[in-house]
Short mmCIF file of C-alpha atoms in Angstrom, two decimals:
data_model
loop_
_atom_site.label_atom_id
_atom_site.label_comp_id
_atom_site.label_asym_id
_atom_site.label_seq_id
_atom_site.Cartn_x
_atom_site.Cartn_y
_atom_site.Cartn_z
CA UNK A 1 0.00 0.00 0.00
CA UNK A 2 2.73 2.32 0.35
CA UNK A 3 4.41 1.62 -2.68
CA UNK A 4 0.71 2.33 -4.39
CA UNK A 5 0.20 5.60 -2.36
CA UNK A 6 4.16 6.47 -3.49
CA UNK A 7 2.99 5.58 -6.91
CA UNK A 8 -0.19 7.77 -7.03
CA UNK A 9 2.01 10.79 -4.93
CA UNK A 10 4.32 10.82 -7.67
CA UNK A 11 1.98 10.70 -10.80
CA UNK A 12 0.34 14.15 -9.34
CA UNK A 13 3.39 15.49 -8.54
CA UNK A 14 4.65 15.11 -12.69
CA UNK A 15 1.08 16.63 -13.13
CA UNK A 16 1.06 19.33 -11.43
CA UNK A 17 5.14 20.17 -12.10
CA UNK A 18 4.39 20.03 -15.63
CA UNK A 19 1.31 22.83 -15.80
CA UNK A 20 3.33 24.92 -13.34
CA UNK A 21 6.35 24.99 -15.53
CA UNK A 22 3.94 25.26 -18.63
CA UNK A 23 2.21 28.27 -16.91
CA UNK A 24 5.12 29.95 -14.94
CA UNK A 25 8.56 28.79 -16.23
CA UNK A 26 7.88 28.05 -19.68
CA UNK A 27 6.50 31.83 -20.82
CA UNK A 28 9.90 33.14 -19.66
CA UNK A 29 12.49 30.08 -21.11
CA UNK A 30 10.84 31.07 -24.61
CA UNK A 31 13.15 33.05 -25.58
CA UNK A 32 16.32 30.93 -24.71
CA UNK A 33 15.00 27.69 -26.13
CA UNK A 34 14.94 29.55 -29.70
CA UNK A 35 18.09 31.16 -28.66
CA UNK A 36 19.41 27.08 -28.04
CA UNK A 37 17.59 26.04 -30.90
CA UNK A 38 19.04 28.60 -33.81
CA UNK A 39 22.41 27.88 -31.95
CA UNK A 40 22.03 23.92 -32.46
CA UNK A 41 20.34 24.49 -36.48
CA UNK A 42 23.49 26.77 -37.41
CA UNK A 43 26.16 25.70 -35.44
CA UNK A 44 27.54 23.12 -38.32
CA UNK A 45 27.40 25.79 -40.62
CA UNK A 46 28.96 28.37 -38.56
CA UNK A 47 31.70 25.72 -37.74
CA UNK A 48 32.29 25.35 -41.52
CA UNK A 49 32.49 29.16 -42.41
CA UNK A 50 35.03 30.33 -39.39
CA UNK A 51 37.41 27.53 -40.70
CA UNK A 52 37.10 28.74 -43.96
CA UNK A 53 37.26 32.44 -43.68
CA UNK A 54 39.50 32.10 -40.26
CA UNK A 55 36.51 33.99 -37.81
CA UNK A 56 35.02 33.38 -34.87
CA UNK A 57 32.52 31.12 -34.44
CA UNK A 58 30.15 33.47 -32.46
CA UNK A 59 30.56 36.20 -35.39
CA UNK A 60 29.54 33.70 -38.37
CA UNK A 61 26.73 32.50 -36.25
CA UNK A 62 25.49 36.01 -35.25
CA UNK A 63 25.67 37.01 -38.56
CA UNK A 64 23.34 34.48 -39.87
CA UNK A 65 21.45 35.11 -36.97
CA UNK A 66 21.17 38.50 -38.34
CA UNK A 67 20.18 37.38 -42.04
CA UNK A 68 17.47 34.91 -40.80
CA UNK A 69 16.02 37.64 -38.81
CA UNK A 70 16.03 40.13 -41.41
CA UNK A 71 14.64 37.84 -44.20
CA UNK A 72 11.77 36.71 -41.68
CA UNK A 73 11.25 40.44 -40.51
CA UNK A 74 10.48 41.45 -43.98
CA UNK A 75 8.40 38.74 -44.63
CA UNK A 76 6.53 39.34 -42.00
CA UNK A 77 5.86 43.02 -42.71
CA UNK A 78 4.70 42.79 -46.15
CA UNK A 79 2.40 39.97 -45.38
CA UNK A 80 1.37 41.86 -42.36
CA UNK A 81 1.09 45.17 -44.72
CA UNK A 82 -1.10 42.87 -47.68
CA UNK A 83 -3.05 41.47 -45.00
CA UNK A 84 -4.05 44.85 -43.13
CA UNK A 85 -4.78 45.77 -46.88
CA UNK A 86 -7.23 43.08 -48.67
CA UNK A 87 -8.41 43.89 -44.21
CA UNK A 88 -9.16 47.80 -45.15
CA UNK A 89 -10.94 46.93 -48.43
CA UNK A 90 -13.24 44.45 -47.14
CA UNK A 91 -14.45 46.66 -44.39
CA UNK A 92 -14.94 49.48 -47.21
CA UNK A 93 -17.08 46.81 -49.10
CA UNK A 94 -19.41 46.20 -46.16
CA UNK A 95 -22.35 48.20 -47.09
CA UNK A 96 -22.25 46.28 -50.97
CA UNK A 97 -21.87 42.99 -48.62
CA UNK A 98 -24.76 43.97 -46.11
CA UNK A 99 -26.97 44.66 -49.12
CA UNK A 100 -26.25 41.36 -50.56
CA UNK A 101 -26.72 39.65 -47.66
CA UNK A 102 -30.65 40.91 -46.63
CA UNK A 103 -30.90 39.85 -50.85
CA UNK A 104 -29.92 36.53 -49.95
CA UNK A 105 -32.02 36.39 -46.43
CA UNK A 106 -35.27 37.25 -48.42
CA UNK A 107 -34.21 34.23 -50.75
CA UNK A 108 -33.90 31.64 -48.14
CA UNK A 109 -36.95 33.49 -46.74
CA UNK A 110 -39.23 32.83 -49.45
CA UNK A 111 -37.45 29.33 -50.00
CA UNK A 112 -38.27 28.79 -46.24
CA UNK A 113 -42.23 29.86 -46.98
CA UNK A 114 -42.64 27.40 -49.63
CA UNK A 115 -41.13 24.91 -48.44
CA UNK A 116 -42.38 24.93 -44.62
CA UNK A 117 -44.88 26.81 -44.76
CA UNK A 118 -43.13 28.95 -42.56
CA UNK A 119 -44.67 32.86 -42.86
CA UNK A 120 -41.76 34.50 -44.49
CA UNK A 121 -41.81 37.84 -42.29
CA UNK A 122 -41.72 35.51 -39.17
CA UNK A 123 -38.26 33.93 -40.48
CA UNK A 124 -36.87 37.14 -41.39
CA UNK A 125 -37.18 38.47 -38.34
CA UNK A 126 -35.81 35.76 -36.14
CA UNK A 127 -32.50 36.17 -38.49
CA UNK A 128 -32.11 39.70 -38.34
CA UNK A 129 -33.10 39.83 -34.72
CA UNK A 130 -30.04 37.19 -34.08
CA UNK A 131 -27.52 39.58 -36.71
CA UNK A 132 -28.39 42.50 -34.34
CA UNK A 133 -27.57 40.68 -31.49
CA UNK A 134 -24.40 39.78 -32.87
CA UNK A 135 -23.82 43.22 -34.04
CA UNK A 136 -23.98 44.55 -30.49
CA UNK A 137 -21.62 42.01 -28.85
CA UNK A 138 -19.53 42.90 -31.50
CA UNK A 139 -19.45 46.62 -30.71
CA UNK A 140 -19.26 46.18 -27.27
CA UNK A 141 -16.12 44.20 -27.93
CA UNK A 142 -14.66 47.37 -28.87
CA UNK A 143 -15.93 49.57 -26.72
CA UNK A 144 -13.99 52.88 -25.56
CA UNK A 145 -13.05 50.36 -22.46
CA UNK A 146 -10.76 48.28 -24.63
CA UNK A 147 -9.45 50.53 -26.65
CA UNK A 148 -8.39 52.54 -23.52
CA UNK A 149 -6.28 48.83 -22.59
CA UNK A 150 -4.11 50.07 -25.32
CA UNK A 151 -1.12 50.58 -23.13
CA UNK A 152 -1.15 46.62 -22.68
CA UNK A 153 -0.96 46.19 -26.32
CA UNK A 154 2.16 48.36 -25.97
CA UNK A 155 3.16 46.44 -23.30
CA UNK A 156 3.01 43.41 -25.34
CA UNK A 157 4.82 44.79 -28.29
CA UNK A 158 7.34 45.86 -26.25
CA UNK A 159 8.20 42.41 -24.84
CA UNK A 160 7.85 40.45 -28.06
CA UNK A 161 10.80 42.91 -29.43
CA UNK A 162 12.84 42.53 -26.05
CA UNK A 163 12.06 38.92 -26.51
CA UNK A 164 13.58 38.83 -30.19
CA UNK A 165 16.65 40.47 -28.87
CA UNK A 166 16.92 38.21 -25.90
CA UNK A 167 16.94 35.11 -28.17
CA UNK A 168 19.79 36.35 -30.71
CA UNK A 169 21.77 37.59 -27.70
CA UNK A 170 21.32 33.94 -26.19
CA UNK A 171 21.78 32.25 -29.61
CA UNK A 172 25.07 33.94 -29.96
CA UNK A 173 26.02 33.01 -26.37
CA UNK A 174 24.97 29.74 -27.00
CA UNK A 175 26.67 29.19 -30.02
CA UNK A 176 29.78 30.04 -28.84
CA UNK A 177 29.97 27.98 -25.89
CA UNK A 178 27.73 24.92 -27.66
CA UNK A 179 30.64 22.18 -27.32
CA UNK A 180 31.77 23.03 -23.21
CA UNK A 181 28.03 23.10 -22.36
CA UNK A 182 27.05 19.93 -23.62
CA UNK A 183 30.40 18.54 -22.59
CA UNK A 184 29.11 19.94 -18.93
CA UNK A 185 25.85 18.31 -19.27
CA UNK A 186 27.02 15.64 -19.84
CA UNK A 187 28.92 14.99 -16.44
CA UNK A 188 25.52 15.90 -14.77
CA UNK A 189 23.63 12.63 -13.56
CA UNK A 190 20.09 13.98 -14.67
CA UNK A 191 21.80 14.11 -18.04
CA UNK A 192 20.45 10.42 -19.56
CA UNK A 193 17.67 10.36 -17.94
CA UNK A 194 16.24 13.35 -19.56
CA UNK A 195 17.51 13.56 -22.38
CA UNK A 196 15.94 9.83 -23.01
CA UNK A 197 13.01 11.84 -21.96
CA UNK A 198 13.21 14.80 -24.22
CA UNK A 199 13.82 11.99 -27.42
CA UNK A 200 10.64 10.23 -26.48
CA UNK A 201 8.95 13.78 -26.57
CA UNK A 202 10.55 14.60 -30.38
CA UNK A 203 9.40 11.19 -31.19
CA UNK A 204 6.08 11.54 -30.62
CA UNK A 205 4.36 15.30 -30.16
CA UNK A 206 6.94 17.16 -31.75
CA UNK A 207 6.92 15.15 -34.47
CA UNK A 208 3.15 15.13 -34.82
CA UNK A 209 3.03 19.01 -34.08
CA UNK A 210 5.94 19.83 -37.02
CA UNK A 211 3.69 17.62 -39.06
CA UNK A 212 0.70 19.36 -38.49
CA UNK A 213 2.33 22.92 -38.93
CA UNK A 214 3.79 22.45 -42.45
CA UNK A 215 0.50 20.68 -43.18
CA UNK A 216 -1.11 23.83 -42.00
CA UNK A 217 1.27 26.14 -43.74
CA UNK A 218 0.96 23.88 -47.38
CA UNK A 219 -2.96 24.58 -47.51
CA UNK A 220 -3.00 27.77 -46.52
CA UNK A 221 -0.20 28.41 -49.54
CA UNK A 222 -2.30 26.76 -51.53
CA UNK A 223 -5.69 28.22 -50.24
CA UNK A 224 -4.39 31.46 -51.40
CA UNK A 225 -2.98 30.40 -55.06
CA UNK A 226 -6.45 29.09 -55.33
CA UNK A 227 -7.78 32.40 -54.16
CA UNK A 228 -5.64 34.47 -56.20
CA UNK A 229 -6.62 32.41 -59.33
CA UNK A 230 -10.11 32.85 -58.64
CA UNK A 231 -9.45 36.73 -58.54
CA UNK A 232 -10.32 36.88 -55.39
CA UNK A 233 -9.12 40.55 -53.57
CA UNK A 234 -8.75 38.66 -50.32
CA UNK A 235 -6.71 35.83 -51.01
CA UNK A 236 -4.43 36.22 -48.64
CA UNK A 237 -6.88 37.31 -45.67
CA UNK A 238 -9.30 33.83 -46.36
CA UNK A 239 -6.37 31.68 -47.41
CA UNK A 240 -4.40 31.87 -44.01
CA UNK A 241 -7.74 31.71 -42.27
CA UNK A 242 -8.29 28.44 -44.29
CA UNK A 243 -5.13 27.36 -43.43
CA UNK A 244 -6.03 27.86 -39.40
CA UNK A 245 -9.38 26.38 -39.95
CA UNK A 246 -7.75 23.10 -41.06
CA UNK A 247 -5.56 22.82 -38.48
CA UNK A 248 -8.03 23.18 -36.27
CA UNK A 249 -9.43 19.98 -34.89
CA UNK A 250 -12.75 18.47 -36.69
CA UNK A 251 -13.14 21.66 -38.01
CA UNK A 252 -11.57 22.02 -40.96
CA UNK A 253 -11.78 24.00 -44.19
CA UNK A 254 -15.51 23.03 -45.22
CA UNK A 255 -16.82 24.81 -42.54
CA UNK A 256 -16.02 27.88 -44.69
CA UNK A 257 -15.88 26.76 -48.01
CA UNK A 258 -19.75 24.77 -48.15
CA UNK A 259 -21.81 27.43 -47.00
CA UNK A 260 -19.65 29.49 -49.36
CA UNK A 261 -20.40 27.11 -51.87
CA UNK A 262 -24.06 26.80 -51.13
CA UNK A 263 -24.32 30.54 -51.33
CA UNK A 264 -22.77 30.71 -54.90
CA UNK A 265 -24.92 28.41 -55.91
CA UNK A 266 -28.00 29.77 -55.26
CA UNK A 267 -27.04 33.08 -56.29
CA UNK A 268 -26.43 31.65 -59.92
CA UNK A 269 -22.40 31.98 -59.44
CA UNK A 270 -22.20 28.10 -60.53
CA UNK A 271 -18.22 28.54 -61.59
CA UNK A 272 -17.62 30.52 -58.15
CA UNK A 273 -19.34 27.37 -56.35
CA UNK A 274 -16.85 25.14 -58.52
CA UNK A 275 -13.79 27.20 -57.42
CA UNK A 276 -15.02 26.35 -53.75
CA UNK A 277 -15.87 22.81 -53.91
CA UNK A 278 -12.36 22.65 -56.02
CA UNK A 279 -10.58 24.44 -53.23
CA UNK A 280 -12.12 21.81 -50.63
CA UNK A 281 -11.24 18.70 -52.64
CA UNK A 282 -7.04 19.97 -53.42
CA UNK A 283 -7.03 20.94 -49.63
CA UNK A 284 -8.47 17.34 -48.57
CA UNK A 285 -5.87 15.84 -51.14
CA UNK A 286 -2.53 17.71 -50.00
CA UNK A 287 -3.51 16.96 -46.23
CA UNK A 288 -4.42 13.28 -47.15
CA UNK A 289 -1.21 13.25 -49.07
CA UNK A 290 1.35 14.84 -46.78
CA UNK A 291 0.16 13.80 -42.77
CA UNK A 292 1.22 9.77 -43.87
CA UNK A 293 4.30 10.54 -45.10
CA UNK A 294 5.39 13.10 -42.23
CA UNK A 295 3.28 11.18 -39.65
CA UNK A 296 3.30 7.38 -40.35
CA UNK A 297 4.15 4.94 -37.84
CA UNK A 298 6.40 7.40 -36.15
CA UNK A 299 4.35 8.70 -32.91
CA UNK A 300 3.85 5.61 -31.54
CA UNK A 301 0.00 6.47 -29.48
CA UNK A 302 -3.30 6.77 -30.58
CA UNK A 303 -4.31 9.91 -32.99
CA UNK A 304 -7.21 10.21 -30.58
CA UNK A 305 -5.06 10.81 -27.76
CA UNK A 306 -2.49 13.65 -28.99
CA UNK A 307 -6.74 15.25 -30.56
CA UNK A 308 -7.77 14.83 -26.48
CA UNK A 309 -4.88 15.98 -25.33
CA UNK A 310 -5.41 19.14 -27.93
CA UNK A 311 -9.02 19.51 -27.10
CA UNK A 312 -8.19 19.60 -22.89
CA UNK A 313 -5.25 22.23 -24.10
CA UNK A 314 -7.42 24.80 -25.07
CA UNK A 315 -9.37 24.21 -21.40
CA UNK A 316 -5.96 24.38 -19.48
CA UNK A 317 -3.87 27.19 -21.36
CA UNK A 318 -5.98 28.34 -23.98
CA UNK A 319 -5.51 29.02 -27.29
CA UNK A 320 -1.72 27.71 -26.65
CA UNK A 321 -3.10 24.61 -25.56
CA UNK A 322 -3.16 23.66 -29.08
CA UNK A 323 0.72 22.93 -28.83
CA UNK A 324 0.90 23.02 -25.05
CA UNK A 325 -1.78 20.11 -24.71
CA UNK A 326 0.21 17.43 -26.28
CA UNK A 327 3.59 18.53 -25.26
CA UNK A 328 2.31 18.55 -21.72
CA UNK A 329 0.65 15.01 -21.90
CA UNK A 330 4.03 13.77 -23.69
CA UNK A 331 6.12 14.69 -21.19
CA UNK A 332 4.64 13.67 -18.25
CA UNK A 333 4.13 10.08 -20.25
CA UNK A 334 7.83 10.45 -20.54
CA UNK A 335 8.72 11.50 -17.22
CA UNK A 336 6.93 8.67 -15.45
CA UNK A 337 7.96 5.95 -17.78
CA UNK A 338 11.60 6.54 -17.06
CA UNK A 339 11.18 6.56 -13.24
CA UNK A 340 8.69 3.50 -13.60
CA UNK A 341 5.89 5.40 -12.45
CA UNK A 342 3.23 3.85 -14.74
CA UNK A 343 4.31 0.30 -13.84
#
């Protein structure tokens, strides 16, 4: 019995270590664990060009530090500045939308009516009556209250830059002591043990989550080539939100694209409602085609486990839960199968 009670002592003590680490130690390691991590991807290459060109370590390594943050800062901007853009225009098109829209509610009204039986002013009604509701959640959302929290926004902006600057000065650092700190690390004795620990964790949720990202990341690409060959003058705004929707959980990309669809259709726009249904089928094939061949046999539990553990993320931390959820139920798998704790 008091092997039993050890047993169940220890297995909520992993718990509960893990979430307070997740929720307390984690928010403020971010920044040195991409520091470690851009010191581990370029230390071979910054290796190869101080032999060459007879330089420090360090300097080659900050310097493509440098370049990698530049390239990705730019990126970011312009699709930040085309995004805020295709933004702009669709809120100037809103009236031209709104009008279309009580079009297409008198449609499904009348439909409604002939079909049901179902008085056609009744139906109305009960939509519009649940738009305006909508409408005023919506405004109260940003009310002069939140726009007065703008100092936290600033606050926030302020410590993703300090943040960006804390990981290159760490990557550096890291970089050029890489070899003496793993040496070090070595001659610890918690050194094995969790480092089996950490390889069981890259076996199974960060493989699955890298999987899931570039998945992500290929249909949203190709959500918006789709989009930009249908003309569309938000192809970048719907085809990243595509891309989110189908890394969402059940969700997925038809939840957009068959009302979408449906709506075309009805309003005569057959080739439109092709372009959607077309969008929805390439989307289904690249995700059928690429999760095998990143994923196959390689995470080694259920795929109904790492979606529960996903699902009870979003409960626990949020909207970070959708990486924090399986990380955190990987590791503390890990950490109690290599002190026996499940056995």
């Amino acid at each position: 019995m008091d092997l039993e009670w050890k047993r169940r002592v220890s297995i909520i003590g992993i718990i509960v270590g893990v979430y307070l680490g997740f929720r307390y130690l984690l928010p403020v390691s971010i920044p040195f664990l991409i520091g470690w991590g851009l010191a581990v991807w370029l230390h071979p290459l910054a290796v190869r060009v101080s032999k060459r060109l007879h330089v420090k370590k360090s300097v080659a390594g900050g310097f493509f530090m440098l370049l990698l943050l530049a390239v990705a800062g730019v990126l970011f901007w312009m699709g930040v500045d085309t995004l805020i853009g295709q933004m702009k225009a669709w809120v100037a098109e809103l009236p031209v939308l709104e009008e279309h829209f009580y079009r297409y509610v008198d449609q499904c009204c009348c439909s409604i009516e002939d079909t049901f039986g179902i008085s056609r002013t009744d139906s109305r009604r009960f939509i519009l009556d649940n738009v305006e509701k909508m409408q005023k959640d919506l405004i109260q959302g940003i009310s002069p209250r939140t726009i007065f929290q703008a100092t936290d926004y600033l606050k926030g902006l302020i410590s993703v830059v300090s943040a960006v600057i804390i990981a290159f000065i760490s990557g550096v650092l890291f970089l050029k002591d890489l070899e003496a700190i793993r040496r070090t690390l070595r001659t610890y004795r918690f050194y094995q043990p969790w480092k089996r620990v950490l390889k069981r964790l890259r076996q199974t949720c960060v493989t699955y989550l890298k999987a899931q990202i570039l998945i992500m990341l290929a249909v949203a690409f190709t959500c918006t080539l789709m989009l930009w060959l249908m003309k569309s003058p938000y192809f970048l705004l719907f085809g990243i939100g595509l891309g989110i929707l189908d890394a969402l959980p059940i969700i997925g990309t038809g939840l957009f694209l068959y009302p979408a669809m449906l709506i075309f259709f009805l309003r005569g726009q057959t080739g439109l409602a092709v372009w959607c249904l077309s969008i929805e089928l390439v989307t289904t094939l690249v995700r059928e085609f690429m999760e095998p061949r990143l994923l196959g046999d390689k995470l080694g539990v259920y795929p109904i486990v790492i979606m529960a553990a996903i699902y009870l993320g979003f409960f626990v931390f949020g909207v970070a839960g959708f990486i924090l959820g399986p990380v955190a139920l990987s590791l503390i798998y890990g950490i109690g199968k290599e002190w026996d704790i499940w056995d």
